[in-house]
Tab-separated table of C-alpha atoms in Angstrom:
chain	number	residue	atom	x	y	z
A	1	MET	CA	53.042	7.347	-2.327
A	2	LYS	CA	52.657	4.062	-0.445
A	3	LEU	CA	49.322	3.493	1.275
A	4	PRO	CA	48.944	1.472	4.487
A	5	ASP	CA	48.325	-2.201	3.782
A	6	SER	CA	45.758	-3.121	6.416
A	7	ARG	CA	42.062	-3.105	5.618
A	8	ALA	CA	41.292	-1.346	8.907
A	9	SER	CA	43.580	1.553	8.001
A	10	HIS	CA	41.853	1.843	4.617
A	11	TRP	CA	38.491	2.062	6.370
A	12	LEU	CA	39.727	4.675	8.835
A	13	LEU	CA	41.250	6.833	6.105
A	14	THR	CA	38.077	6.557	4.063
A	15	VAL	CA	35.874	7.591	6.979
A	16	ALA	CA	38.210	10.500	7.746
A	17	SER	CA	38.159	11.610	4.097
A	18	GLY	CA	34.371	11.571	4.047
A	19	ALA	CA	33.883	13.274	7.401
A	20	LEU	CA	36.380	16.037	6.585
A	21	SER	CA	34.492	16.844	3.389
A	22	VAL	CA	32.142	18.989	5.486
A	23	LEU	CA	34.990	21.530	5.702
A	24	CYS	CA	34.910	21.979	1.917
A	25	PHE	CA	31.379	23.404	1.922
A	26	ALA	CA	29.819	26.463	3.513
A	27	PRO	CA	30.277	27.857	6.091
A	28	PHE	CA	33.890	26.579	6.143
A	29	ARG	CA	34.520	26.848	2.372
A	30	GLN	CA	37.949	25.181	2.189
A	31	PHE	CA	37.595	24.536	-1.550
A	32	TRP	CA	41.213	23.365	-1.999
A	33	LEU	CA	40.632	20.421	0.327
A	34	MET	CA	38.060	18.575	-1.788
A	35	PRO	CA	40.423	17.353	-4.553
A	36	LEU	CA	42.865	16.118	-1.888
A	37	LEU	CA	40.196	14.181	0.023
A	38	LEU	CA	38.864	12.638	-3.174
A	39	ALA	CA	42.388	11.789	-4.335
A	40	LEU	CA	42.876	9.822	-1.117
A	41	LEU	CA	39.559	8.022	-1.636
A	42	PHE	CA	40.338	7.227	-5.277
A	43	SER	CA	43.808	5.900	-4.361
A	44	LEU	CA	42.381	3.665	-1.663
A	45	ALA	CA	39.587	2.366	-3.891
A	46	LEU	CA	41.856	1.544	-6.809
A	47	ALA	CA	44.285	-0.236	-4.478
A	48	GLN	CA	41.613	-2.796	-3.590
A	49	PRO	CA	41.956	-6.266	-5.124
A	50	ARG	CA	38.263	-6.514	-6.063
A	51	ALA	CA	35.591	-4.169	-7.388
A	52	ARG	CA	33.196	-4.956	-4.552
A	53	GLN	CA	35.825	-3.809	-2.031
A	54	ALA	CA	36.261	-0.551	-3.949
A	55	ALA	CA	32.495	-0.138	-3.903
A	56	GLY	CA	32.513	-0.797	-0.152
A	57	LEU	CA	34.961	2.063	0.389
A	58	GLY	CA	32.762	4.283	-1.778
A	59	ALA	CA	29.775	3.433	0.396
A	60	LEU	CA	31.768	4.050	3.579
A	61	TRP	CA	32.963	7.416	2.271
A	62	GLY	CA	29.432	8.416	1.302
A	63	LEU	CA	27.994	7.361	4.653
A	64	SER	CA	30.527	9.422	6.603
A	65	ALA	CA	30.430	12.402	4.212
A	66	TYR	CA	26.667	12.697	3.974
A	67	THR	CA	26.178	12.130	7.706
A	68	ALA	CA	28.699	14.871	8.510
A	69	ASN	CA	27.102	17.263	6.014
A	70	PHE	CA	23.430	16.529	6.718
A	71	TYR	CA	23.430	15.929	10.480
A	72	TRP	CA	20.855	18.738	10.720
A	73	ILE	CA	18.142	16.339	9.594
A	74	TYR	CA	18.101	15.163	13.219
A	75	ILE	CA	17.320	18.723	14.361
A	76	SER	CA	14.332	18.942	12.014
A	77	LEU	CA	12.976	15.542	13.069
A	78	HIS	CA	13.652	15.625	16.806
A	79	ASP	CA	14.144	19.193	18.036
A	80	VAL	CA	11.522	20.811	15.804
A	81	GLY	CA	9.367	17.982	14.474
A	82	GLY	CA	8.957	16.323	17.864
A	83	MET	CA	9.980	12.829	16.770
A	84	PRO	CA	11.389	10.763	19.671
A	85	ALA	CA	15.178	10.365	19.664
A	86	TRP	CA	15.020	6.562	19.333
A	87	LEU	CA	13.319	7.016	15.966
A	88	ALA	CA	14.871	10.323	14.823
A	89	LEU	CA	18.440	8.999	14.946
A	90	PRO	CA	17.934	6.028	12.577
A	91	MET	CA	15.731	8.199	10.351
A	92	THR	CA	18.585	10.735	10.153
A	93	LEU	CA	20.999	8.008	9.088
A	94	LEU	CA	18.550	6.641	6.534
A	95	LEU	CA	19.265	9.383	3.956
A	96	PRO	CA	23.093	9.021	4.086
A	97	ALA	CA	22.656	5.233	3.999
A	98	TYR	CA	20.746	5.612	0.732
A	99	LEU	CA	22.927	8.355	-0.788
A	100	CYS	CA	26.136	6.383	-0.182
A	101	LEU	CA	25.021	3.874	-2.810
A	102	TYR	CA	25.997	6.354	-5.537
A	103	PRO	CA	29.715	6.774	-4.736
A	104	ALA	CA	29.754	3.013	-4.172
A	105	LEU	CA	28.408	2.500	-7.685
A	106	ALA	CA	30.935	4.932	-9.173
A	107	LEU	CA	34.004	3.414	-7.510
A	108	GLY	CA	32.913	-0.192	-7.957
A	109	LEU	CA	32.311	0.308	-11.663
A	110	ALA	CA	35.522	2.327	-12.069
A	111	HIS	CA	37.518	-0.514	-10.539
A	112	ARG	CA	35.849	-3.067	-12.803
A	113	LEU	CA	36.568	-0.948	-15.872
A	114	GLY	CA	40.264	-0.724	-15.053
A	115	ALA	CA	40.438	2.858	-13.827
A	116	GLU	CA	43.827	2.208	-12.253
A	117	ARG	CA	45.267	2.548	-15.735
A	118	ALA	CA	42.439	4.474	-17.431
A	119	TRP	CA	42.306	7.158	-14.710
A	120	TRP	CA	40.008	9.360	-16.824
A	121	THR	CA	37.054	7.014	-16.236
A	122	LEU	CA	36.809	8.058	-12.579
A	123	PRO	CA	35.623	11.652	-13.159
A	124	ALA	CA	33.008	10.542	-15.687
A	125	LEU	CA	31.579	7.871	-13.410
A	126	TRP	CA	31.575	10.198	-10.417
A	127	ILE	CA	29.623	12.855	-12.349
A	128	LEU	CA	27.085	10.324	-13.591
A	129	SER	CA	26.618	9.073	-10.023
A	130	GLU	CA	26.133	12.665	-8.796
A	131	TRP	CA	23.503	13.208	-11.483
A	132	LEU	CA	21.692	10.000	-10.557
A	133	ARG	CA	21.758	11.003	-6.882
A	134	ALA	CA	20.114	14.304	-7.834
A	135	THR	CA	17.491	12.668	-10.041
A	136	VAL	CA	16.330	9.276	-8.764
A	137	MET	CA	13.272	9.380	-6.451
A	138	THR	CA	12.990	13.204	-6.825
A	139	GLY	CA	16.705	13.561	-6.065
A	140	PHE	CA	18.875	15.106	-3.373
A	141	PRO	CA	21.774	17.070	-4.910
A	142	TRP	CA	23.120	18.750	-1.744
A	143	GLY	CA	26.742	17.767	-1.195
A	144	ASN	CA	27.645	17.689	-4.899
A	145	ILE	CA	31.438	18.154	-4.893
A	146	GLY	CA	31.090	21.021	-7.380
A	147	TYR	CA	29.427	23.209	-4.739
A	148	SER	CA	32.624	23.107	-2.699
A	149	GLN	CA	34.259	25.463	-5.214
A	150	ILE	CA	31.557	28.176	-5.204
A	151	PRO	CA	32.318	31.039	-5.386
A	152	GLU	CA	35.878	31.296	-4.029
A	153	GLY	CA	37.624	28.526	-5.958
A	154	PRO	CA	39.181	29.045	-9.401
A	155	LEU	CA	36.998	26.246	-10.788
A	156	ALA	CA	33.893	28.359	-10.040
A	157	GLY	CA	34.655	30.170	-13.297
A	158	TRP	CA	33.353	27.106	-15.146
A	159	ALA	CA	29.867	27.318	-13.571
A	160	PRO	CA	28.381	29.710	-16.177
A	161	VAL	CA	29.844	27.493	-18.909
A	162	GLY	CA	28.560	24.074	-17.871
A	163	GLY	CA	26.979	24.316	-14.437
A	164	VAL	CA	27.823	22.624	-11.179
A	165	TYR	CA	28.333	19.218	-12.834
A	166	LEU	CA	31.109	20.603	-15.021
A	167	VAL	CA	32.718	22.142	-11.937
A	168	ALA	CA	32.358	18.788	-10.174
A	169	ALA	CA	33.908	17.034	-13.186
A	170	TRP	CA	37.025	19.179	-12.922
A	171	VAL	CA	37.244	18.559	-9.167
A	172	ALA	CA	37.002	14.817	-9.774
A	173	LEU	CA	39.493	15.014	-12.654
A	174	SER	CA	41.977	16.872	-10.437
A	175	ALA	CA	41.547	14.229	-7.735
A	176	ALA	CA	41.956	11.381	-10.226
A	177	ALA	CA	45.104	12.982	-11.634
A	178	LEU	CA	46.569	13.353	-8.137
A	179	ALA	CA	45.704	9.750	-7.319
A	180	HIS	CA	47.268	8.631	-10.607
A	181	GLY	CA	50.433	10.564	-9.786
A	182	ALA	CA	50.594	9.177	-6.252
A	183	ARG	CA	50.317	5.604	-7.522
A	184	HIS	CA	52.468	5.763	-10.648
A	185	GLY	CA	54.884	8.649	-10.169
A	186	LEU	CA	55.049	12.149	-11.589
A	187	ARG	CA	56.570	11.118	-14.913
A	188	ARG	CA	53.778	8.727	-15.886
A	189	ALA	CA	51.110	11.057	-14.513
A	190	ALA	CA	52.497	14.241	-16.060
A	191	PRO	CA	49.795	14.545	-18.800
A	192	ALA	CA	47.005	14.011	-16.273
A	193	LEU	CA	48.477	16.513	-13.817
A	194	ALA	CA	49.076	19.034	-16.599
A	195	LEU	CA	45.418	18.756	-17.632
A	196	GLY	CA	44.376	19.345	-14.031
A	197	VAL	CA	46.517	22.479	-13.788
A	198	LEU	CA	45.139	23.694	-17.112
A	199	VAL	CA	41.485	23.515	-16.063
A	200	TRP	CA	42.264	25.400	-12.837
A	201	LEU	CA	44.106	28.138	-14.741
A	202	ALA	CA	41.286	28.320	-17.301
A	203	GLY	CA	38.792	28.626	-14.461
A	204	MET	CA	40.693	31.624	-13.107
A	205	GLY	CA	40.477	33.249	-16.510
A	206	LEU	CA	36.775	32.478	-16.902
A	207	LYS	CA	36.029	34.196	-13.576
A	208	THR	CA	36.899	37.492	-15.266
A	209	VAL	CA	34.295	36.995	-18.038
A	210	SER	CA	30.945	38.791	-17.727
A	211	TRP	CA	28.435	36.610	-19.566
A	212	THR	CA	25.390	38.859	-19.099
A	213	GLU	CA	24.713	42.608	-19.193
A	214	ASP	CA	23.218	45.189	-16.875
A	215	ALA	CA	19.387	45.372	-17.003
A	216	GLY	CA	18.914	48.196	-14.511
A	217	GLU	CA	18.807	48.604	-10.769
A	218	LEU	CA	16.124	47.157	-8.497
A	219	ASP	CA	15.364	48.590	-5.063
A	220	VAL	CA	14.385	45.627	-2.891
A	221	ALA	CA	13.767	44.816	0.774
A	222	LEU	CA	13.928	41.219	2.043
A	223	LEU	CA	12.112	40.749	5.353
A	224	GLN	CA	13.123	38.155	7.951
A	225	GLY	CA	10.408	37.578	10.554
A	226	ASN	CA	12.393	35.147	12.737
A	227	ILE	CA	9.243	33.249	13.719
A	228	ALA	CA	10.117	30.090	15.692
A	229	GLN	CA	9.039	26.979	13.785
A	230	GLU	CA	7.307	25.480	16.806
A	231	MET	CA	5.193	28.674	17.084
A	232	LYS	CA	4.690	29.417	13.393
A	233	TRP	CA	1.510	27.408	12.789
A	234	ARG	CA	-0.220	27.995	16.128
A	235	PRO	CA	-3.429	30.040	15.736
A	236	GLU	CA	-2.635	32.121	18.816
A	237	THR	CA	0.593	33.444	17.213
A	238	PHE	CA	-1.015	34.527	13.923
A	239	ALA	CA	-1.617	38.087	15.130
A	240	HIS	CA	1.985	38.355	16.330
A	241	THR	CA	3.252	37.146	12.938
A	242	LEU	CA	1.173	39.741	11.084
A	243	GLN	CA	2.279	42.493	13.450
A	244	THR	CA	5.921	41.511	12.966
A	245	TYR	CA	5.734	41.770	9.191
A	246	GLN	CA	3.662	44.954	9.296
A	247	GLN	CA	6.323	46.618	11.441
A	248	LEU	CA	9.087	45.399	9.138
A	249	LEU	CA	7.139	46.640	6.129
A	250	ASP	CA	7.002	50.107	7.705
A	251	GLN	CA	10.707	50.044	8.626
A	252	TYR	CA	12.045	48.844	5.270
A	253	PRO	CA	10.215	50.554	2.401
A	254	ALA	CA	11.451	49.638	-1.073
A	255	ARG	CA	10.084	49.336	-4.611
A	256	VAL	CA	9.729	45.579	-4.087
A	257	VAL	CA	9.300	44.010	-0.629
A	258	ILE	CA	9.564	40.230	-0.315
A	259	LEU	CA	8.430	38.068	2.607
A	260	PRO	CA	9.722	34.493	3.193
A	261	GLU	CA	8.227	31.082	2.451
A	262	THR	CA	4.826	30.636	4.163
A	263	ALA	CA	5.317	33.976	5.933
A	264	ILE	CA	1.503	34.056	6.146
A	265	PRO	CA	0.811	30.709	7.890
A	266	LEU	CA	-2.756	30.279	6.627
A	267	PHE	CA	-4.271	29.384	3.286
A	268	ALA	CA	-4.879	32.565	1.328
A	269	ASP	CA	-8.642	31.959	1.263
A	270	GLN	CA	-8.690	31.315	5.035
A	271	VAL	CA	-6.935	34.519	6.073
A	272	PRO	CA	-9.414	36.739	7.963
A	273	PRO	CA	-11.225	39.151	5.598
A	274	GLY	CA	-9.301	42.328	4.908
A	275	VAL	CA	-5.936	41.204	6.312
A	276	LEU	CA	-4.182	40.692	2.979
A	277	ALA	CA	-5.770	43.867	1.613
A	278	TRP	CA	-4.531	45.740	4.701
A	279	LEU	CA	-0.957	44.557	4.068
A	280	ALA	CA	-1.246	45.447	0.384
A	281	ASP	CA	-2.596	48.924	1.162
A	282	SER	CA	0.250	49.503	3.621
A	283	ALA	CA	2.755	48.583	0.911
A	284	ARG	CA	1.089	50.752	-1.729
A	285	ALA	CA	1.046	53.718	0.647
A	286	GLN	CA	4.847	53.740	0.617
A	287	GLY	CA	5.182	52.965	-3.084
A	288	SER	CA	6.046	49.283	-2.643
A	289	GLU	CA	5.018	46.109	-4.401
A	290	LEU	CA	4.571	43.303	-1.861
A	291	VAL	CA	5.205	39.600	-2.418
A	292	THR	CA	4.768	36.861	0.179
A	293	GLY	CA	5.026	33.140	0.612
A	294	ILE	CA	1.641	31.632	1.515
A	295	PRO	CA	-0.184	28.294	1.164
A	296	TYR	CA	-2.638	28.624	-1.709
A	297	GLN	CA	-5.603	26.466	-2.647
A	298	ASP	CA	-6.478	26.172	-6.307
A	299	PRO	CA	-9.949	27.742	-6.702
A	300	GLN	CA	-10.628	25.487	-9.697
A	301	HIS	CA	-9.537	22.260	-7.991
A	302	ALA	CA	-10.198	22.219	-4.243
A	303	GLU	CA	-8.078	19.099	-3.720
A	304	ARG	CA	-4.941	20.891	-4.947
A	305	TYR	CA	-3.008	23.279	-2.764
A	306	TYR	CA	0.414	24.765	-3.213
A	307	ASN	CA	3.382	26.098	-1.338
A	308	ALA	CA	3.055	29.377	-3.183
A	309	VAL	CA	4.307	32.891	-3.842
A	310	LEU	CA	1.596	35.534	-4.107
A	311	ALA	CA	1.888	39.179	-5.175
A	312	LEU	CA	-0.503	41.140	-2.963
A	313	THR	CA	-0.273	44.577	-4.597
A	314	SER	CA	-0.774	43.745	-8.260
A	315	PRO	CA	-2.446	40.954	-10.239
A	316	GLN	CA	0.257	38.397	-11.001
A	317	PRO	CA	0.276	34.677	-11.743
A	318	VAL	CA	0.628	32.661	-8.546
A	319	TYR	CA	3.892	30.752	-8.360
A	320	GLY	CA	3.356	27.244	-6.955
A	321	LYS	CA	6.404	25.292	-5.842
A	322	ASP	CA	7.135	22.575	-8.373
A	323	HIS	CA	9.886	20.400	-6.856
A	324	LEU	CA	8.458	19.261	-3.531
A	325	VAL	CA	10.358	17.888	-0.527
A	326	PRO	CA	9.582	14.209	0.246
A	327	PHE	CA	8.044	13.799	3.719
A	328	GLY	CA	8.097	17.581	4.246
A	329	GLU	CA	5.674	18.556	1.453
A	330	PHE	CA	4.316	15.307	0.122
A	331	VAL	CA	4.046	11.762	1.425
A	332	PRO	CA	6.036	9.322	-0.732
A	333	LEU	CA	4.419	5.865	-0.907
A	334	PRO	CA	1.837	6.689	1.789
A	335	TRP	CA	0.952	2.986	2.217
A	336	LEU	CA	4.569	2.402	3.294
A	337	THR	CA	5.666	5.643	4.979
A	338	GLY	CA	2.423	7.117	6.327
A	339	TRP	CA	3.078	5.741	9.826
A	340	VAL	CA	5.996	8.196	10.249
A	341	TYR	CA	3.559	11.095	10.663
A	342	ARG	CA	2.260	9.613	13.904
A	343	TYR	CA	5.600	10.701	15.403
A	344	LEU	CA	6.193	13.893	13.398
A	345	ASN	CA	4.563	17.305	13.781
A	346	MET	CA	4.278	18.289	10.098
A	347	PRO	CA	1.542	20.920	9.530
A	348	LEU	CA	1.259	20.522	5.742
A	349	ALA	CA	2.510	17.435	3.933
A	350	GLY	CA	0.199	17.082	0.948
A	351	PHE	CA	1.117	19.904	-1.416
A	352	SER	CA	0.605	19.644	-5.158
A	353	SER	CA	3.256	20.509	-7.720
A	354	GLY	CA	2.846	23.908	-9.356
A	355	GLY	CA	4.266	22.886	-12.744
A	356	ALA	CA	7.711	22.838	-14.316
A	357	VAL	CA	7.532	26.072	-16.353
A	358	GLN	CA	5.951	29.111	-14.696
A	359	ALA	CA	6.215	32.686	-15.911
A	360	PRO	CA	8.279	35.221	-13.951
A	361	MET	CA	6.453	38.027	-12.137
A	362	GLN	CA	6.666	41.586	-13.453
A	363	LEU	CA	7.491	43.791	-10.461
A	364	ALA	CA	8.748	47.387	-10.454
A	365	GLY	CA	9.609	47.111	-14.152
A	366	HIS	CA	11.683	43.938	-13.735
A	367	ARG	CA	10.966	40.262	-14.366
A	368	LEU	CA	11.639	38.137	-11.285
A	369	ALA	CA	11.676	34.320	-11.415
A	370	PHE	CA	10.713	32.743	-8.089
A	371	ASN	CA	11.674	29.449	-6.519
A	372	ILE	CA	10.928	28.106	-3.047
A	373	CYS	CA	13.194	26.426	-0.491
A	374	TYR	CA	15.395	23.686	-1.913
A	375	GLU	CA	14.186	24.182	-5.497
A	376	ASP	CA	17.369	26.157	-6.043
A	377	SER	CA	19.238	22.867	-5.565
A	378	PHE	CA	18.222	21.909	-9.118
A	379	GLY	CA	19.969	24.200	-11.564
A	380	ASP	CA	18.590	22.674	-14.740
A	381	GLU	CA	15.020	23.139	-13.476
A	382	LEU	CA	15.547	26.888	-12.937
A	383	ARG	CA	16.850	27.573	-16.438
A	384	ALA	CA	13.489	28.131	-18.160
A	385	GLY	CA	12.424	30.808	-15.677
A	386	ALA	CA	15.876	32.381	-15.522
A	387	ARG	CA	16.035	32.852	-19.296
A	388	GLN	CA	12.924	35.051	-19.118
A	389	ALA	CA	13.933	36.881	-15.937
A	390	GLU	CA	16.388	39.540	-14.819
A	391	ALA	CA	16.772	38.229	-11.271
A	392	LEU	CA	16.018	35.060	-9.317
A	393	VAL	CA	14.236	35.056	-5.959
A	394	ASN	CA	14.298	32.261	-3.403
A	395	LEU	CA	11.800	32.167	-0.519
A	396	SER	CA	12.787	29.778	2.265
A	397	ASN	CA	12.088	28.780	5.847
A	398	LEU	CA	15.085	26.989	7.353
A	399	ALA	CA	13.903	27.355	10.936
A	400	TRP	CA	13.451	23.571	10.747
A	401	PHE	CA	17.225	23.128	11.028
A	402	GLY	CA	18.033	25.393	13.974
A	403	HIS	CA	21.515	26.845	14.463
A	404	SER	CA	23.152	24.388	12.074
A	405	THR	CA	25.141	24.653	8.850
A	406	ALA	CA	22.020	24.089	6.704
A	407	ALA	CA	21.382	27.803	6.039
A	408	ASP	CA	24.981	28.396	4.907
A	409	GLN	CA	24.910	25.319	2.694
A	410	HIS	CA	21.665	26.553	1.151
A	411	LEU	CA	23.193	29.978	0.531
A	412	GLN	CA	26.024	28.274	-1.353
A	413	LEU	CA	23.461	26.590	-3.615
A	414	SER	CA	21.945	30.000	-4.369
A	415	GLN	CA	25.400	31.363	-5.147
A	416	THR	CA	25.857	28.541	-7.639
A	417	ARG	CA	22.527	29.263	-9.347
A	418	ALA	CA	23.484	32.946	-9.630
A	419	LEU	CA	26.782	32.014	-11.289
A	420	GLU	CA	25.208	29.490	-13.645
A	421	THR	CA	22.488	31.856	-14.849
A	422	GLY	CA	24.337	35.170	-14.683
A	423	ARG	CA	21.474	36.542	-12.577
A	424	PRO	CA	21.424	37.925	-9.036
A	425	MET	CA	19.666	35.754	-6.468
A	426	LEU	CA	17.542	37.412	-3.781
A	427	ARG	CA	16.935	35.250	-0.702
A	428	ALA	CA	14.079	36.055	1.697
A	429	THR	CA	14.061	33.612	4.611
A	430	ASN	CA	12.358	33.268	7.985
A	431	THR	CA	15.495	32.818	10.107
A	432	GLY	CA	18.432	32.915	7.638
A	433	ALA	CA	20.294	33.082	5.371
A	434	THR	CA	18.523	36.204	4.063
A	435	ALA	CA	20.915	37.636	1.484
A	436	VAL	CA	21.481	39.324	-1.851
A	437	VAL	CA	23.796	37.353	-4.142
A	438	ARG	CA	25.335	39.098	-7.147
A	439	ALA	CA	25.399	37.528	-10.599
A	440	ASP	CA	29.045	36.541	-10.039
A	441	GLY	CA	28.068	34.449	-7.016
A	442	SER	CA	29.466	36.824	-4.396
A	443	VAL	CA	27.304	37.933	-1.460
A	444	GLN	CA	26.434	41.618	-1.740
A	445	ALA	CA	24.712	41.778	1.656
A	446	ARG	CA	23.458	39.352	4.297
A	447	LEU	CA	21.210	39.769	7.324
A	448	ALA	CA	22.325	38.186	10.599
A	449	ASP	CA	20.660	34.822	11.160
A	450	PHE	CA	17.977	34.480	13.844
A	451	THR	CA	17.307	38.200	13.995
A	452	THR	CA	14.103	40.041	13.167
A	453	GLY	CA	14.821	42.628	10.513
A	454	GLY	CA	15.008	43.568	6.875
A	455	LEU	CA	17.716	43.700	4.252
A	456	ARG	CA	17.368	46.605	1.829
A	457	ALA	CA	19.622	46.703	-1.206
A	458	ARG	CA	19.931	48.142	-4.670
A	459	VAL	CA	20.457	45.150	-6.925
A	460	GLU	CA	21.939	45.131	-10.407
A	461	THR	CA	19.621	42.958	-12.490
A	462	ARG	CA	20.971	41.193	-15.600
A	463	ARG	CA	19.856	40.098	-19.050
A	464	GLY	CA	21.444	37.828	-21.640
A	465	GLN	CA	22.341	34.153	-21.519
A	466	THR	CA	25.275	32.213	-20.186
A	467	PRO	CA	26.319	29.048	-22.038
A	468	TYR	CA	24.742	27.080	-19.182
A	469	LEU	CA	21.401	28.843	-19.636
A	470	ARG	CA	21.408	27.767	-23.277
A	471	LEU	CA	22.522	24.148	-22.914
A	472	GLY	CA	22.115	23.143	-19.267
A	473	ASP	CA	23.623	19.908	-17.942
A	474	LEU	CA	23.325	17.996	-21.218
A	475	PRO	CA	26.886	18.562	-22.600
A	476	ILE	CA	28.745	17.335	-19.500
A	477	LEU	CA	26.373	14.379	-19.086
A	478	LEU	CA	26.816	13.356	-22.728
A	479	ALA	CA	30.590	13.726	-22.420
A	480	SER	CA	30.562	11.540	-19.298
A	481	LEU	CA	28.472	8.899	-21.061
A	482	LEU	CA	30.885	8.970	-23.993
A	483	VAL	CA	33.836	8.416	-21.657
A	484	LEU	CA	31.942	5.554	-19.996
A	485	ALA	CA	31.193	3.972	-23.379
A	486	LEU	CA	34.874	4.276	-24.338
A	487	ALA	CA	35.923	2.637	-21.080
A	488	ILE	CA	33.493	-0.256	-21.627
A	489	TRP	CA	34.721	-0.716	-25.213
A	490	ARG	CA	38.315	-0.668	-24.003
A	491	ARG	CA	37.527	-3.230	-21.327
A	492	LEU	CA	35.763	-5.561	-23.759
A	493	ARG	CA	38.719	-5.435	-26.113
A	494	GLY	CA	40.898	-6.631	-23.247
């Protein structure tokens, strides 16, 4: 396949490839498109005469892809957070401008290492860049190409084996093989293309494997209060919030009832006397155990407070969110970034981390491992809790992002965590996506977004360990490093 010669056409094709990547993820879920878009990017990058030009196309692709996928940051800053448009727009572009450095690094280094001939270096470098993007400066793993395959794509079958990075590796390998074939013809690229077909066929077979076993049924209700973000923290709406959840509690009795992240918008020790006990008594009266998201101050250390999960009906360890959101839950480099909060209505931005390993809660005879908001973006961090648990539970409040694609993208992350761990994922959110995800990553039930209601379901909990639960991301990262080392050795030998 002959590519256009002009630099402008290369830029336009790169921007189009990046922008169209949004169609590969939820809610559009066109999983087949991602290898094609990446194949175009890889072909363009390797056609460049210099490594820095390949890196430039990588940066351009990342800027367009991450802007198209994460445009909802503007909604959180401007529409909800109250930041003026003149500041919210450049702040929205700041994250994609940073994230695009990682595909730039991958393609620039691939070009320098001779990936036009050694096509197999591209997948390894792409995976290492994805891992760095999810790790450096607390990380932001949304938009990992592996998520595009979950759960519909054949490659999703690899998620319980090696996690989302292994899935992403096969996507990148397929794209590199296609690019190799387009540049050098089917005959020379036959082994690469055959390998690509093989991993897709193997993925289809792996989707039929059940890695974990039934651990009994759990009767659960997930309540969605649909409290507008701009009203949530106002003292005058506190009574309305309590009344909303009390009514939902009465309407949706279950053995375990779960409220969303910060459903109670006051510190636990500042809630008027008797209110939490009243909710707990209401739950007990109908045979329910009640769990809620609530800010929680450490009684031993007054300066520490957590975005927490609290069981109101039985003594349980408090779960404090560990992986905090920069700017949203803590202030990174306050001497440098503190001025932003003069323009941003952020009620709580100084949370403490709850700790990396926290015990699951024992509720209705089942062990449930909790995570809050975008913590379920980090699969390797959820493994310790998942190994001890029979189901995962995510409490979120995505009202910050309005009627955007953010809730569907977040649901896709939860589907990936369910597949990786072989555990169902229960999602209780304020405005959506409240859902029950089966251990195979499929959605068992979902409540309509931006409605006040409850989702009651009987959930099949699971026990046992997937290969990913045992080994995590380490095997695919080591394999990628080995490929990189081989490429460097090959390059040095000339």
